[in-house]
Amino acid sequence: MKYKKVEKIEEKLSALGYGCWGISGPSFWDGTTDEDSIKTIERAIAGGINFFD
């Protein structure tokens, strides 16, 4: 995973981010269980992603 330094927060963020809109609940996105969402986030973290939107 590539990381980029963000000066204002003095942290390195992954070049890839994870958009969390799809796991925001059934009023926006139907068919995703909490269990599936948690597994997906865990995989993203294991893959080096540390930027979540």
N, C-alpha and C. Protein backbone atom coordinates (compact mmCIF):
# COMPACT_ATOMS: atom_id res chain seq x y z
N MET A 1 0.85 -1.17 0.00
CA MET A 1 0.00 0.00 0.00
C MET A 1 0.89 1.23 0.00
N LYS A 2 0.55 2.17 -0.82
CA LYS A 2 1.26 3.45 -0.82
C LYS A 2 0.56 4.39 0.15
N TYR A 3 1.35 5.24 0.78
CA TYR A 3 0.82 6.20 1.75
C TYR A 3 1.28 7.60 1.38
N LYS A 4 0.47 8.58 1.70
CA LYS A 4 0.80 9.98 1.45
C LYS A 4 0.72 10.73 2.76
N LYS A 5 1.73 11.55 3.00
CA LYS A 5 1.75 12.34 4.23
C LYS A 5 0.78 13.52 4.09
N VAL A 6 -0.02 13.72 5.10
CA VAL A 6 -0.95 14.84 5.14
C VAL A 6 -0.42 15.82 6.18
N GLU A 7 0.06 16.94 5.72
CA GLU A 7 0.75 17.89 6.59
C GLU A 7 -0.12 18.39 7.74
N LYS A 8 -1.36 18.73 7.48
CA LYS A 8 -2.19 19.35 8.51
C LYS A 8 -2.46 18.44 9.69
N ILE A 9 -2.45 17.14 9.47
CA ILE A 9 -2.71 16.22 10.57
C ILE A 9 -1.47 15.40 10.94
N GLU A 10 -0.38 15.63 10.21
CA GLU A 10 0.90 14.96 10.48
C GLU A 10 0.75 13.44 10.51
N GLU A 11 0.01 12.91 9.58
CA GLU A 11 -0.20 11.46 9.48
C GLU A 11 -0.01 11.04 8.03
N LYS A 12 0.27 9.78 7.84
CA LYS A 12 0.32 9.21 6.50
C LYS A 12 -0.98 8.44 6.28
N LEU A 13 -1.67 8.79 5.22
CA LEU A 13 -2.92 8.12 4.87
C LEU A 13 -2.71 7.25 3.65
N SER A 14 -3.43 6.16 3.60
CA SER A 14 -3.33 5.26 2.46
C SER A 14 -3.79 5.99 1.19
N ALA A 15 -3.10 5.67 0.09
CA ALA A 15 -3.46 6.29 -1.19
C ALA A 15 -4.87 5.87 -1.61
N LEU A 16 -5.30 4.70 -1.17
CA LEU A 16 -6.67 4.25 -1.42
C LEU A 16 -7.50 4.47 -0.17
N GLY A 17 -8.71 4.94 -0.37
CA GLY A 17 -9.62 5.12 0.74
C GLY A 17 -10.82 4.21 0.58
N TYR A 18 -11.58 4.11 1.64
CA TYR A 18 -12.78 3.28 1.63
C TYR A 18 -13.98 4.19 1.85
N GLY A 19 -14.87 4.24 0.87
CA GLY A 19 -16.09 5.02 1.00
C GLY A 19 -17.15 4.23 1.75
N CYS A 20 -17.63 4.75 2.84
CA CYS A 20 -18.52 4.00 3.73
C CYS A 20 -20.00 4.27 3.48
N TRP A 21 -20.34 5.02 2.46
CA TRP A 21 -21.74 5.35 2.22
C TRP A 21 -22.58 4.08 2.06
N GLY A 22 -22.03 3.08 1.41
CA GLY A 22 -22.78 1.85 1.14
C GLY A 22 -23.11 1.03 2.37
N ILE A 23 -22.49 1.35 3.51
CA ILE A 23 -22.78 0.60 4.73
C ILE A 23 -23.50 1.47 5.75
N SER A 24 -24.12 2.53 5.28
CA SER A 24 -24.74 3.49 6.20
C SER A 24 -26.14 3.09 6.67
N GLY A 25 -26.64 1.98 6.18
CA GLY A 25 -27.93 1.52 6.67
C GLY A 25 -28.94 1.34 5.56
N PRO A 26 -30.06 0.70 5.86
CA PRO A 26 -31.05 0.36 4.84
C PRO A 26 -31.76 1.57 4.23
N SER A 27 -31.73 2.71 4.88
CA SER A 27 -32.40 3.87 4.30
C SER A 27 -31.64 4.40 3.08
N PHE A 28 -30.37 4.03 2.94
CA PHE A 28 -29.57 4.48 1.80
C PHE A 28 -29.15 3.32 0.89
N TRP A 29 -28.88 2.16 1.47
CA TRP A 29 -28.33 1.05 0.71
C TRP A 29 -28.88 -0.24 1.30
N ASP A 30 -29.64 -0.97 0.56
CA ASP A 30 -30.29 -2.17 1.09
C ASP A 30 -29.51 -3.42 0.71
N GLY A 31 -29.58 -4.43 1.55
CA GLY A 31 -28.99 -5.71 1.23
C GLY A 31 -27.64 -5.98 1.87
N THR A 32 -27.12 -5.06 2.65
CA THR A 32 -25.84 -5.25 3.32
C THR A 32 -26.08 -5.45 4.81
N THR A 33 -25.59 -6.56 5.33
CA THR A 33 -25.75 -6.82 6.76
C THR A 33 -24.63 -6.15 7.54
N ASP A 34 -24.86 -5.92 8.82
CA ASP A 34 -23.81 -5.36 9.67
C ASP A 34 -22.59 -6.29 9.68
N GLU A 35 -22.84 -7.58 9.72
CA GLU A 35 -21.74 -8.56 9.73
C GLU A 35 -20.88 -8.43 8.47
N ASP A 36 -21.51 -8.32 7.31
CA ASP A 36 -20.76 -8.15 6.06
C ASP A 36 -19.98 -6.84 6.06
N SER A 37 -20.59 -5.79 6.56
CA SER A 37 -19.92 -4.49 6.61
C SER A 37 -18.69 -4.55 7.50
N ILE A 38 -18.80 -5.18 8.65
CA ILE A 38 -17.67 -5.30 9.57
C ILE A 38 -16.55 -6.11 8.93
N LYS A 39 -16.89 -7.21 8.28
CA LYS A 39 -15.88 -8.03 7.61
C LYS A 39 -15.16 -7.24 6.52
N THR A 40 -15.90 -6.44 5.79
CA THR A 40 -15.31 -5.64 4.72
C THR A 40 -14.35 -4.60 5.27
N ILE A 41 -14.74 -3.94 6.34
CA ILE A 41 -13.86 -2.95 6.97
C ILE A 41 -12.61 -3.63 7.52
N GLU A 42 -12.77 -4.78 8.13
CA GLU A 42 -11.61 -5.52 8.65
C GLU A 42 -10.65 -5.90 7.53
N ARG A 43 -11.17 -6.29 6.38
CA ARG A 43 -10.32 -6.62 5.24
C ARG A 43 -9.60 -5.38 4.72
N ALA A 44 -10.30 -4.27 4.70
CA ALA A 44 -9.66 -3.02 4.25
C ALA A 44 -8.50 -2.66 5.17
N ILE A 45 -8.71 -2.76 6.46
CA ILE A 45 -7.65 -2.45 7.43
C ILE A 45 -6.49 -3.43 7.26
N ALA A 46 -6.79 -4.71 7.11
CA ALA A 46 -5.74 -5.72 6.92
C ALA A 46 -4.94 -5.45 5.64
N GLY A 47 -5.59 -4.85 4.66
CA GLY A 47 -4.93 -4.51 3.40
C GLY A 47 -4.16 -3.20 3.45
N GLY A 48 -4.18 -2.53 4.59
CA GLY A 48 -3.41 -1.31 4.75
C GLY A 48 -4.18 -0.02 4.60
N ILE A 49 -5.47 -0.11 4.36
CA ILE A 49 -6.26 1.11 4.22
C ILE A 49 -6.50 1.72 5.60
N ASN A 50 -6.23 3.01 5.71
CA ASN A 50 -6.47 3.71 6.97
C ASN A 50 -7.23 5.02 6.76
N PHE A 51 -7.76 5.20 5.55
CA PHE A 51 -8.55 6.39 5.23
C PHE A 51 -9.97 5.94 4.92
N PHE A 52 -10.89 6.31 5.78
CA PHE A 52 -12.30 5.94 5.62
C PHE A 52 -13.14 7.20 5.52
N ASP A 53 -14.03 7.21 4.52
CA ASP A 53 -14.86 8.38 4.28
C ASP A 53 -16.32 7.99 4.42
